[in-house]
Amino acid sequence: MSAVHLTFDNGPHPEVTPRVLEVLGRHGVSATFFVLGQHLAEPWGMSLAHQIRDAGHRLGNHSFTHQTPLGEDPRPDAVALELARTQALLDQVWSGPRWFRPFGGGGVLGPHLLSPAAVEWLKTERMTCVLWTSVPGDWLDAAGWVDKALADAEAQPTDVVVLHDVLEEASLHLDRFLDALVARGHTFTAALPPACLPIVDGVTQPGLRSFVAS
Ligand SMILES: [Zn+2]
């Protein structure tokens, strides 16, 4: 049995995020939403961020454009454009723990996730870097991701699941996923396993190097 931490990346989205909030609320489950700055920059995006927060969920930074993994981004000002710009928007709505989730290539973990400059910024800003243990591929298989996510939960005592609140069809199966988790005896947690946190409140942890480009 697993303690499951739900995360939703790449949103918010005008149609899908409200549906996800409705399902989570009905189940009494809290989640973490790693949002994009380019959405927060729009009034509808900031409004949804407030709704996420007011419903008792957590918000984190997931870059501004989500285009190039930081470890592969050649722009000298990538950290300012992607991380600092998003954090400035997030600071308007979120005063809780400062979490950042890097992205890259279908959930593959590796040195493409972070750059040395990004690590310096995360340290200076006392951010926590949040990785994952399960990427069931909701963007690849709109219904089949549920079985993959359930198998991942069976396989590990703590499970940090990456889902996306931008996928209309996949989100229709969230209700079924949450029911199945409970039926199998899994629980939900707001905590994160240390193995998923290469930087905690700006302090680098053992293992960080495998996620930083050289
Ligand atoms: Zn993402």
mmCIF file with all atom_site columns, N, CA, C and O in Angstrom, residues 33-83:
data_model
loop_
_atom_site.group_PDB
_atom_site.id
_atom_site.type_symbol
_atom_site.label_atom_id
_atom_site.label_alt_id
_atom_site.label_comp_id
_atom_site.label_asym_id
_atom_site.label_entity_id
_atom_site.label_seq_id
_atom_site.pdbx_PDB_ins_code
_atom_site.Cartn_x
_atom_site.Cartn_y
_atom_site.Cartn_z
_atom_site.occupancy
_atom_site.B_iso_or_equiv
_atom_site.pdbx_formal_charge
_atom_site.auth_seq_id
_atom_site.auth_comp_id
_atom_site.auth_asym_id
_atom_site.auth_atom_id
_atom_site.pdbx_PDB_model_num
ATOM 1   N N  . PHE A 1 33 ? -0.468  21.625 -7.568  1.00 0.00 ? 33 PHE A N  1
ATOM 2   C CA . PHE A 1 33 ? -0.594  22.062 -8.960  1.00 0.00 ? 33 PHE A CA 1
ATOM 3   C C  . PHE A 1 33 ? 0.667   22.842 -9.339  1.00 0.00 ? 33 PHE A C  1
ATOM 4   O O  . PHE A 1 33 ? 0.901   23.942 -8.826  1.00 0.00 ? 33 PHE A O  1
ATOM 5   N N  . PHE A 1 34 ? 1.470   22.242 -10.244 1.00 0.00 ? 34 PHE A N  1
ATOM 6   C CA . PHE A 1 34 ? 2.659   22.934 -10.749 1.00 0.00 ? 34 PHE A CA 1
ATOM 7   C C  . PHE A 1 34 ? 2.262   23.668 -12.027 1.00 0.00 ? 34 PHE A C  1
ATOM 8   O O  . PHE A 1 34 ? 2.059   23.057 -13.077 1.00 0.00 ? 34 PHE A O  1
ATOM 9   N N  . VAL A 1 35 ? 2.129   24.984 -11.895 1.00 0.00 ? 35 VAL A N  1
ATOM 10  C CA . VAL A 1 35 ? 1.502   25.795 -12.933 1.00 0.00 ? 35 VAL A CA 1
ATOM 11  C C  . VAL A 1 35 ? 2.552   26.482 -13.812 1.00 0.00 ? 35 VAL A C  1
ATOM 12  O O  . VAL A 1 35 ? 3.714   26.652 -13.433 1.00 0.00 ? 35 VAL A O  1
ATOM 13  N N  . LEU A 1 36 ? 2.109   26.900 -14.992 1.00 0.00 ? 36 LEU A N  1
ATOM 14  C CA . LEU A 1 36 ? 2.968   27.628 -15.924 1.00 0.00 ? 36 LEU A CA 1
ATOM 15  C C  . LEU A 1 36 ? 2.733   29.128 -15.785 1.00 0.00 ? 36 LEU A C  1
ATOM 16  O O  . LEU A 1 36 ? 1.589   29.589 -15.760 1.00 0.00 ? 36 LEU A O  1
ATOM 17  N N  . GLY A 1 37 ? 3.851   29.880 -15.783 1.00 0.00 ? 37 GLY A N  1
ATOM 18  C CA . GLY A 1 37 ? 3.760   31.329 -15.693 1.00 0.00 ? 37 GLY A CA 1
ATOM 19  C C  . GLY A 1 37 ? 2.958   31.944 -16.821 1.00 0.00 ? 37 GLY A C  1
ATOM 20  O O  . GLY A 1 37 ? 2.237   32.921 -16.622 1.00 0.00 ? 37 GLY A O  1
ATOM 21  N N  . GLN A 1 38 ? 3.054   31.355 -18.013 1.00 0.00 ? 38 GLN A N  1
ATOM 22  C CA . GLN A 1 38 ? 2.336   31.948 -19.149 1.00 0.00 ? 38 GLN A CA 1
ATOM 23  C C  . GLN A 1 38 ? 0.819   31.899 -18.939 1.00 0.00 ? 38 GLN A C  1
ATOM 24  O O  . GLN A 1 38 ? 0.096   32.708 -19.509 1.00 0.00 ? 38 GLN A O  1
ATOM 25  N N  . HIS A 1 39 ? 0.346   30.971 -18.129 1.00 0.00 ? 39 HIS A N  1
ATOM 26  C CA . HIS A 1 39 ? -1.091  30.943 -17.810 1.00 0.00 ? 39 HIS A CA 1
ATOM 27  C C  . HIS A 1 39 ? -1.423  31.914 -16.677 1.00 0.00 ? 39 HIS A C  1
ATOM 28  O O  . HIS A 1 39 ? -2.455  32.578 -16.707 1.00 0.00 ? 39 HIS A O  1
ATOM 29  N N  . LEU A 1 40 ? -0.533  31.990 -15.676 1.00 0.00 ? 40 LEU A N  1
ATOM 30  C CA . LEU A 1 40 ? -0.777  32.930 -14.567 1.00 0.00 ? 40 LEU A CA 1
ATOM 31  C C  . LEU A 1 40 ? -0.775  34.369 -15.053 1.00 0.00 ? 40 LEU A C  1
ATOM 32  O O  . LEU A 1 40 ? -1.375  35.245 -14.410 1.00 0.00 ? 40 LEU A O  1
ATOM 33  N N  . ALA A 1 41 ? -0.091  34.614 -16.170 1.00 0.00 ? 41 ALA A N  1
ATOM 34  C CA . ALA A 1 41 ? -0.014  35.977 -16.703 1.00 0.00 ? 41 ALA A CA 1
ATOM 35  C C  . ALA A 1 41 ? -1.339  36.429 -17.295 1.00 0.00 ? 41 ALA A C  1
ATOM 36  O O  . ALA A 1 41 ? -1.519  37.618 -17.579 1.00 0.00 ? 41 ALA A O  1
ATOM 37  N N  . GLU A 1 42 ? -2.251  35.490 -17.508 1.00 0.00 ? 42 GLU A N  1
ATOM 38  C CA . GLU A 1 42 ? -3.575  35.819 -18.027 1.00 0.00 ? 42 GLU A CA 1
ATOM 39  C C  . GLU A 1 42 ? -4.564  35.918 -16.861 1.00 0.00 ? 42 GLU A C  1
ATOM 40  O O  . GLU A 1 42 ? -4.473  35.140 -15.915 1.00 0.00 ? 42 GLU A O  1
ATOM 41  N N  . PRO A 1 43 ? -5.524  36.852 -16.943 1.00 0.00 ? 43 PRO A N  1
ATOM 42  C CA . PRO A 1 43 ? -6.481  36.987 -15.827 1.00 0.00 ? 43 PRO A CA 1
ATOM 43  C C  . PRO A 1 43 ? -7.199  35.684 -15.495 1.00 0.00 ? 43 PRO A C  1
ATOM 44  O O  . PRO A 1 43 ? -7.379  35.358 -14.312 1.00 0.00 ? 43 PRO A O  1
ATOM 45  N N  . TRP A 1 44 ? -7.600  34.900 -16.504 1.00 0.00 ? 44 TRP A N  1
ATOM 46  C CA . TRP A 1 44 ? -8.310  33.650 -16.218 1.00 0.00 ? 44 TRP A CA 1
ATOM 47  C C  . TRP A 1 44 ? -7.379  32.663 -15.493 1.00 0.00 ? 44 TRP A C  1
ATOM 48  O O  . TRP A 1 44 ? -7.831  31.899 -14.636 1.00 0.00 ? 44 TRP A O  1
ATOM 49  N N  . GLY A 1 45 ? -6.099  32.696 -15.838 1.00 0.00 ? 45 GLY A N  1
ATOM 50  C CA . GLY A 1 45 ? -5.149  31.777 -15.204 1.00 0.00 ? 45 GLY A CA 1
ATOM 51  C C  . GLY A 1 45 ? -4.930  32.129 -13.737 1.00 0.00 ? 45 GLY A C  1
ATOM 52  O O  . GLY A 1 45 ? -4.898  31.261 -12.864 1.00 0.00 ? 45 GLY A O  1
ATOM 53  N N  . MET A 1 46 ? -4.783  33.436 -13.482 1.00 0.00 ? 46 MET A N  1
ATOM 54  C CA . MET A 1 46 ? -4.594  33.865 -12.094 1.00 0.00 ? 46 MET A CA 1
ATOM 55  C C  . MET A 1 46 ? -5.850  33.577 -11.270 1.00 0.00 ? 46 MET A C  1
ATOM 56  O O  . MET A 1 46 ? -5.767  33.181 -10.100 1.00 0.00 ? 46 MET A O  1
ATOM 57  N N  . SER A 1 47 ? -7.012  33.748 -11.902 1.00 0.00 ? 47 SER A N  1
ATOM 58  C CA . SER A 1 47 ? -8.257  33.456 -11.205 1.00 0.00 ? 47 SER A CA 1
ATOM 59  C C  . SER A 1 47 ? -8.332  31.967 -10.829 1.00 0.00 ? 47 SER A C  1
ATOM 60  O O  . SER A 1 47 ? -8.727  31.611 -9.708  1.00 0.00 ? 47 SER A O  1
ATOM 61  N N  . LEU A 1 48 ? -7.939  31.108 -11.743 1.00 0.00 ? 48 LEU A N  1
ATOM 62  C CA . LEU A 1 48 ? -7.945  29.666 -11.436 1.00 0.00 ? 48 LEU A CA 1
ATOM 63  C C  . LEU A 1 48 ? -6.923  29.333 -10.346 1.00 0.00 ? 48 LEU A C  1
ATOM 64  O O  . LEU A 1 48 ? -7.171  28.475 -9.501  1.00 0.00 ? 48 LEU A O  1
ATOM 65  N N  . ALA A 1 49 ? -5.783  30.014 -10.362 1.00 0.00 ? 49 ALA A N  1
ATOM 66  C CA . ALA A 1 49 ? -4.785  29.774 -9.316  1.00 0.00 ? 49 ALA A CA 1
ATOM 67  C C  . ALA A 1 49 ? -5.371  30.103 -7.939  1.00 0.00 ? 49 ALA A C  1
ATOM 68  O O  . ALA A 1 49 ? -5.143  29.382 -6.963  1.00 0.00 ? 49 ALA A O  1
ATOM 69  N N  . HIS A 1 50 ? -6.138  31.183 -7.874  1.00 0.00 ? 50 HIS A N  1
ATOM 70  C CA . HIS A 1 50 ? -6.813  31.512 -6.609  1.00 0.00 ? 50 HIS A CA 1
ATOM 71  C C  . HIS A 1 50 ? -7.793  30.417 -6.208  1.00 0.00 ? 50 HIS A C  1
ATOM 72  O O  . HIS A 1 50 ? -7.897  30.055 -5.039  1.00 0.00 ? 50 HIS A O  1
ATOM 73  N N  . GLN A 1 51 ? -8.522  29.899 -7.202  1.00 0.00 ? 51 GLN A N  1
ATOM 74  C CA . GLN A 1 51 ? -9.487  28.828 -6.895  1.00 0.00 ? 51 GLN A CA 1
ATOM 75  C C  . GLN A 1 51 ? -8.770  27.579 -6.385  1.00 0.00 ? 51 GLN A C  1
ATOM 76  O O  . GLN A 1 51 ? -9.259  26.903 -5.481  1.00 0.00 ? 51 GLN A O  1
ATOM 77  N N  . ILE A 1 52 ? -7.633  27.259 -6.998  1.00 0.00 ? 52 ILE A N  1
ATOM 78  C CA . ILE A 1 52 ? -6.855  26.094 -6.561  1.00 0.00 ? 52 ILE A CA 1
ATOM 79  C C  . ILE A 1 52 ? -6.436  26.267 -5.096  1.00 0.00 ? 52 ILE A C  1
ATOM 80  O O  . ILE A 1 52 ? -6.635  25.391 -4.259  1.00 0.00 ? 52 ILE A O  1
ATOM 81  N N  . ARG A 1 53 ? -5.871  27.431 -4.816  1.00 0.00 ? 53 ARG A N  1
ATOM 82  C CA . ARG A 1 53 ? -5.420  27.721 -3.449  1.00 0.00 ? 53 ARG A CA 1
ATOM 83  C C  . ARG A 1 53 ? -6.585  27.710 -2.459  1.00 0.00 ? 53 ARG A C  1
ATOM 84  O O  . ARG A 1 53 ? -6.504  27.106 -1.380  1.00 0.00 ? 53 ARG A O  1
ATOM 85  N N  . ASP A 1 54 ? -7.675  28.368 -2.834  1.00 0.00 ? 54 ASP A N  1
ATOM 86  C CA . ASP A 1 54 ? -8.806  28.483 -1.909  1.00 0.00 ? 54 ASP A CA 1
ATOM 87  C C  . ASP A 1 54 ? -9.482  27.139 -1.654  1.00 0.00 ? 54 ASP A C  1
ATOM 88  O O  . ASP A 1 54 ? -10.196 26.980 -0.662  1.00 0.00 ? 54 ASP A O  1
ATOM 89  N N  . ALA A 1 55 ? -9.278  26.186 -2.562  1.00 0.00 ? 55 ALA A N  1
ATOM 90  C CA . ALA A 1 55 ? -9.835  24.844 -2.360  1.00 0.00 ? 55 ALA A CA 1
ATOM 91  C C  . ALA A 1 55 ? -8.914  23.981 -1.487  1.00 0.00 ? 55 ALA A C  1
ATOM 92  O O  . ALA A 1 55 ? -9.210  22.810 -1.249  1.00 0.00 ? 55 ALA A O  1
ATOM 93  N N  . GLY A 1 56 ? -7.809  24.562 -1.020  1.00 0.00 ? 56 GLY A N  1
ATOM 94  C CA . GLY A 1 56 ? -6.945  23.837 -0.080  1.00 0.00 ? 56 GLY A CA 1
ATOM 95  C C  . GLY A 1 56 ? -5.807  23.067 -0.720  1.00 0.00 ? 56 GLY A C  1
ATOM 96  O O  . GLY A 1 56 ? -5.164  22.242 -0.067  1.00 0.00 ? 56 GLY A O  1
ATOM 97  N N  . HIS A 1 57 ? -5.537  23.350 -1.985  1.00 0.00 ? 57 HIS A N  1
ATOM 98  C CA . HIS A 1 57 ? -4.435  22.671 -2.669  1.00 0.00 ? 57 HIS A CA 1
ATOM 99  C C  . HIS A 1 57 ? -3.175  23.527 -2.624  1.00 0.00 ? 57 HIS A C  1
ATOM 100 O O  . HIS A 1 57 ? -3.215  24.678 -2.207  1.00 0.00 ? 57 HIS A O  1
ATOM 101 N N  . ARG A 1 58 ? -2.065  22.943 -3.080  1.00 0.00 ? 58 ARG A N  1
ATOM 102 C CA . ARG A 1 58 ? -0.781  23.632 -3.088  1.00 0.00 ? 58 ARG A CA 1
ATOM 103 C C  . ARG A 1 58 ? -0.440  24.067 -4.510  1.00 0.00 ? 58 ARG A C  1
ATOM 104 O O  . ARG A 1 58 ? -0.846  23.428 -5.484  1.00 0.00 ? 58 ARG A O  1
ATOM 105 N N  . LEU A 1 59 ? 0.326   25.152 -4.618  1.00 0.00 ? 59 LEU A N  1
ATOM 106 C CA . LEU A 1 59 ? 0.759   25.668 -5.919  1.00 0.00 ? 59 LEU A CA 1
ATOM 107 C C  . LEU A 1 59 ? 2.282   25.662 -5.989  1.00 0.00 ? 59 LEU A C  1
ATOM 108 O O  . LEU A 1 59 ? 2.960   25.946 -4.990  1.00 0.00 ? 59 LEU A O  1
ATOM 109 N N  . GLY A 1 60 ? 2.803   25.348 -7.165  1.00 0.00 ? 60 GLY A N  1
ATOM 110 C CA . GLY A 1 60 ? 4.251   25.396 -7.377  1.00 0.00 ? 60 GLY A CA 1
ATOM 111 C C  . GLY A 1 60 ? 4.570   25.887 -8.783  1.00 0.00 ? 60 GLY A C  1
ATOM 112 O O  . GLY A 1 60 ? 3.705   25.953 -9.661  1.00 0.00 ? 60 GLY A O  1
ATOM 113 N N  . ASN A 1 61 ? 5.842   26.227 -8.973  1.00 0.00 ? 61 ASN A N  1
ATOM 114 C CA . ASN A 1 61 ? 6.390   26.799 -10.207 1.00 0.00 ? 61 ASN A CA 1
ATOM 115 C C  . ASN A 1 61 ? 6.802   25.668 -11.159 1.00 0.00 ? 61 ASN A C  1
ATOM 116 O O  . ASN A 1 61 ? 7.489   24.730 -10.752 1.00 0.00 ? 61 ASN A O  1
ATOM 117 N N  . HIS A 1 62 ? 6.380   25.769 -12.416 1.00 0.00 ? 62 HIS A N  1
ATOM 118 C CA . HIS A 1 62 ? 6.728   24.727 -13.397 1.00 0.00 ? 62 HIS A CA 1
ATOM 119 C C  . HIS A 1 62 ? 7.286   25.358 -14.672 1.00 0.00 ? 62 HIS A C  1
ATOM 120 O O  . HIS A 1 62 ? 7.154   24.799 -15.751 1.00 0.00 ? 62 HIS A O  1
ATOM 121 N N  . SER A 1 63 ? 7.877   26.542 -14.555 1.00 0.00 ? 63 SER A N  1
ATOM 122 C CA . SER A 1 63 ? 8.469   27.347 -15.636 1.00 0.00 ? 63 SER A CA 1
ATOM 123 C C  . SER A 1 63 ? 7.408   28.233 -16.285 1.00 0.00 ? 63 SER A C  1
ATOM 124 O O  . SER A 1 63 ? 6.213   28.075 -16.026 1.00 0.00 ? 63 SER A O  1
ATOM 125 N N  . PHE A 1 64 ? 7.865   29.137 -17.111 1.00 0.00 ? 64 PHE A N  1
ATOM 126 C CA . PHE A 1 64 ? 6.939   30.070 -17.775 1.00 0.00 ? 64 PHE A CA 1
ATOM 127 C C  . PHE A 1 64 ? 6.365   29.479 -19.063 1.00 0.00 ? 64 PHE A C  1
ATOM 128 O O  . PHE A 1 64 ? 5.155   29.453 -19.267 1.00 0.00 ? 64 PHE A O  1
ATOM 129 N N  . THR A 1 65 ? 7.247   28.946 -19.929 1.00 0.00 ? 65 THR A N  1
ATOM 130 C CA . THR A 1 65 ? 6.783   28.470 -21.246 1.00 0.00 ? 65 THR A CA 1
ATOM 131 C C  . THR A 1 65 ? 6.788   26.960 -21.386 1.00 0.00 ? 65 THR A C  1
ATOM 132 O O  . THR A 1 65 ? 6.145   26.432 -22.304 1.00 0.00 ? 65 THR A O  1
ATOM 133 N N  . HIS A 1 66 ? 7.556   26.242 -20.540 1.00 0.00 ? 66 HIS A N  1
ATOM 134 C CA . HIS A 1 66 ? 7.588   24.777 -20.634 1.00 0.00 ? 66 HIS A CA 1
ATOM 135 C C  . HIS A 1 66 ? 8.051   24.333 -22.021 1.00 0.00 ? 66 HIS A C  1
ATOM 136 O O  . HIS A 1 66 ? 7.537   23.370 -22.583 1.00 0.00 ? 66 HIS A O  1
ATOM 137 N N  . GLN A 1 67 ? 9.045   25.023 -22.588 1.00 0.00 ? 67 GLN A N  1
ATOM 138 C CA . GLN A 1 67 ? 9.454   24.674 -23.946 1.00 0.00 ? 67 GLN A CA 1
ATOM 139 C C  . GLN A 1 67 ? 10.741  23.872 -24.002 1.00 0.00 ? 67 GLN A C  1
ATOM 140 O O  . GLN A 1 67 ? 10.801  22.861 -24.685 1.00 0.00 ? 67 GLN A O  1
ATOM 141 N N  . THR A 1 68 ? 11.760  24.315 -23.286 1.00 0.00 ? 68 THR A N  1
ATOM 142 C CA . THR A 1 68 ? 13.055  23.636 -23.338 1.00 0.00 ? 68 THR A CA 1
ATOM 143 C C  . THR A 1 68 ? 13.486  23.289 -21.920 1.00 0.00 ? 68 THR A C  1
ATOM 144 O O  . THR A 1 68 ? 13.512  24.172 -21.064 1.00 0.00 ? 68 THR A O  1
ATOM 145 N N  . PRO A 1 69 ? 13.796  22.022 -21.640 1.00 0.00 ? 69 PRO A N  1
ATOM 146 C CA . PRO A 1 69 ? 14.285  21.691 -20.289 1.00 0.00 ? 69 PRO A CA 1
ATOM 147 C C  . PRO A 1 69 ? 15.470  22.587 -19.916 1.00 0.00 ? 69 PRO A C  1
ATOM 148 O O  . PRO A 1 69 ? 16.305  22.896 -20.776 1.00 0.00 ? 69 PRO A O  1
ATOM 149 N N  . LEU A 1 70 ? 15.524  22.996 -18.679 1.00 0.00 ? 70 LEU A N  1
ATOM 150 C CA . LEU A 1 70 ? 16.515  23.993 -18.266 1.00 0.00 ? 70 LEU A CA 1
ATOM 151 C C  . LEU A 1 70 ? 17.942  23.555 -18.559 1.00 0.00 ? 70 LEU A C  1
ATOM 152 O O  . LEU A 1 70 ? 18.788  24.371 -18.901 1.00 0.00 ? 70 LEU A O  1
ATOM 153 N N  . GLY A 1 71 ? 18.199  22.263 -18.443 1.00 0.00 ? 71 GLY A N  1
ATOM 154 C CA . GLY A 1 71 ? 19.553  21.762 -18.695 1.00 0.00 ? 71 GLY A CA 1
ATOM 155 C C  . GLY A 1 71 ? 19.953  21.812 -20.153 1.00 0.00 ? 71 GLY A C  1
ATOM 156 O O  . GLY A 1 71 ? 21.126  21.617 -20.485 1.00 0.00 ? 71 GLY A O  1
ATOM 157 N N  . GLU A 1 72 ? 18.991  22.080 -21.031 1.00 0.00 ? 72 GLU A N  1
ATOM 158 C CA . GLU A 1 72 ? 19.270  22.140 -22.468 1.00 0.00 ? 72 GLU A CA 1
ATOM 159 C C  . GLU A 1 72 ? 18.969  23.521 -23.044 1.00 0.00 ? 72 GLU A C  1
ATOM 160 O O  . GLU A 1 72 ? 19.044  23.720 -24.252 1.00 0.00 ? 72 GLU A O  1
ATOM 161 N N  . ASP A 1 73 ? 18.592  24.452 -22.183 1.00 0.00 ? 73 ASP A N  1
ATOM 162 C CA . ASP A 1 73 ? 18.191  25.782 -22.642 1.00 0.00 ? 73 ASP A CA 1
ATOM 163 C C  . ASP A 1 73 ? 19.437  26.657 -22.800 1.00 0.00 ? 73 ASP A C  1
ATOM 164 O O  . ASP A 1 73 ? 20.105  26.959 -21.808 1.00 0.00 ? 73 ASP A O  1
ATOM 165 N N  . PRO A 1 74 ? 19.753  27.074 -24.041 1.00 0.00 ? 74 PRO A N  1
ATOM 166 C CA . PRO A 1 74 ? 20.999  27.826 -24.254 1.00 0.00 ? 74 PRO A CA 1
ATOM 167 C C  . PRO A 1 74 ? 20.909  29.305 -23.874 1.00 0.00 ? 74 PRO A C  1
ATOM 168 O O  . PRO A 1 74 ? 21.924  29.991 -23.834 1.00 0.00 ? 74 PRO A O  1
ATOM 169 N N  . ARG A 1 75 ? 19.716  29.801 -23.584 1.00 0.00 ? 75 ARG A N  1
ATOM 170 C CA . ARG A 1 75 ? 19.574  31.239 -23.340 1.00 0.00 ? 75 ARG A CA 1
ATOM 171 C C  . ARG A 1 75 ? 20.241  31.652 -22.027 1.00 0.00 ? 75 ARG A C  1
ATOM 172 O O  . ARG A 1 75 ? 19.970  31.059 -20.986 1.00 0.00 ? 75 ARG A O  1
ATOM 173 N N  . PRO A 1 76 ? 21.085  32.663 -22.073 1.00 0.00 ? 76 PRO A N  1
ATOM 174 C CA . PRO A 1 76 ? 21.771  33.089 -20.839 1.00 0.00 ? 76 PRO A CA 1
ATOM 175 C C  . PRO A 1 76 ? 20.797  33.604 -19.773 1.00 0.00 ? 76 PRO A C  1
ATOM 176 O O  . PRO A 1 76 ? 21.113  33.572 -18.585 1.00 0.00 ? 76 PRO A O  1
ATOM 177 N N  . ASP A 1 77 ? 19.625  34.091 -20.220 1.00 0.00 ? 77 ASP A N  1
ATOM 178 C CA . ASP A 1 77 ? 18.655  34.626 -19.262 1.00 0.00 ? 77 ASP A CA 1
ATOM 179 C C  . ASP A 1 77 ? 17.473  33.661 -19.046 1.00 0.00 ? 77 ASP A C  1
ATOM 180 O O  . ASP A 1 77 ? 16.382  34.080 -18.660 1.00 0.00 ? 77 ASP A O  1
ATOM 181 N N  . ALA A 1 78 ? 17.702  32.381 -19.280 1.00 0.00 ? 78 ALA A N  1
ATOM 182 C CA . ALA A 1 78 ? 16.619  31.400 -19.149 1.00 0.00 ? 78 ALA A CA 1
ATOM 183 C C  . ALA A 1 78 ? 16.033  31.375 -17.736 1.00 0.00 ? 78 ALA A C  1
ATOM 184 O O  . ALA A 1 78 ? 14.817  31.263 -17.559 1.00 0.00 ? 78 ALA A O  1
ATOM 185 N N  . VAL A 1 79 ? 16.881  31.501 -16.734 1.00 0.00 ? 79 VAL A N  1
ATOM 186 C CA . VAL A 1 79 ? 16.383  31.437 -15.352 1.00 0.00 ? 79 VAL A CA 1
ATOM 187 C C  . VAL A 1 79 ? 15.463  32.615 -15.056 1.00 0.00 ? 79 VAL A C  1
ATOM 188 O O  . VAL A 1 79 ? 14.396  32.449 -14.460 1.00 0.00 ? 79 VAL A O  1
ATOM 189 N N  . ALA A 1 80 ? 15.861  33.790 -15.522 1.00 0.00 ? 80 ALA A N  1
ATOM 190 C CA . ALA A 1 80 ? 15.013  34.970 -15.296 1.00 0.00 ? 80 ALA A CA 1
ATOM 191 C C  . ALA A 1 80 ? 13.689  34.831 -16.039 1.00 0.00 ? 80 ALA A C  1
ATOM 192 O O  . ALA A 1 80 ? 12.621  35.118 -15.495 1.00 0.00 ? 80 ALA A O  1
ATOM 193 N N  . LEU A 1 81 ? 13.768  34.375 -17.300 1.00 0.00 ? 81 LEU A N  1
ATOM 194 C CA . LEU A 1 81 ? 12.570  34.313 -18.141 1.00 0.00 ? 81 LEU A CA 1
ATOM 195 C C  . LEU A 1 81 ? 11.626  33.198 -17.714 1.00 0.00 ? 81 LEU A C  1
ATOM 196 O O  . LEU A 1 81 ? 10.410  33.334 -17.807 1.00 0.00 ? 81 LEU A O  1
ATOM 197 N N  . GLU A 1 82 ? 12.176  32.069 -17.282 1.00 0.00 ? 82 GLU A N  1
ATOM 198 C CA . GLU A 1 82 ? 11.339  30.900 -16.992 1.00 0.00 ? 82 GLU A CA 1
ATOM 199 C C  . GLU A 1 82 ? 10.987  30.770 -15.509 1.00 0.00 ? 82 GLU A C  1
ATOM 200 O O  . GLU A 1 82 ? 9.851   30.462 -15.162 1.00 0.00 ? 82 GLU A O  1
ATOM 201 N N  . LEU A 1 83 ? 11.974  30.961 -14.651 1.00 0.00 ? 83 LEU A N  1
ATOM 202 C CA . LEU A 1 83 ? 11.756  30.686 -13.223 1.00 0.00 ? 83 LEU A CA 1
ATOM 203 C C  . LEU A 1 83 ? 11.353  31.944 -12.458 1.00 0.00 ? 83 LEU A C  1
ATOM 204 O O  . LEU A 1 83 ? 10.305  31.968 -11.803 1.00 0.00 ? 83 LEU A O  1
#
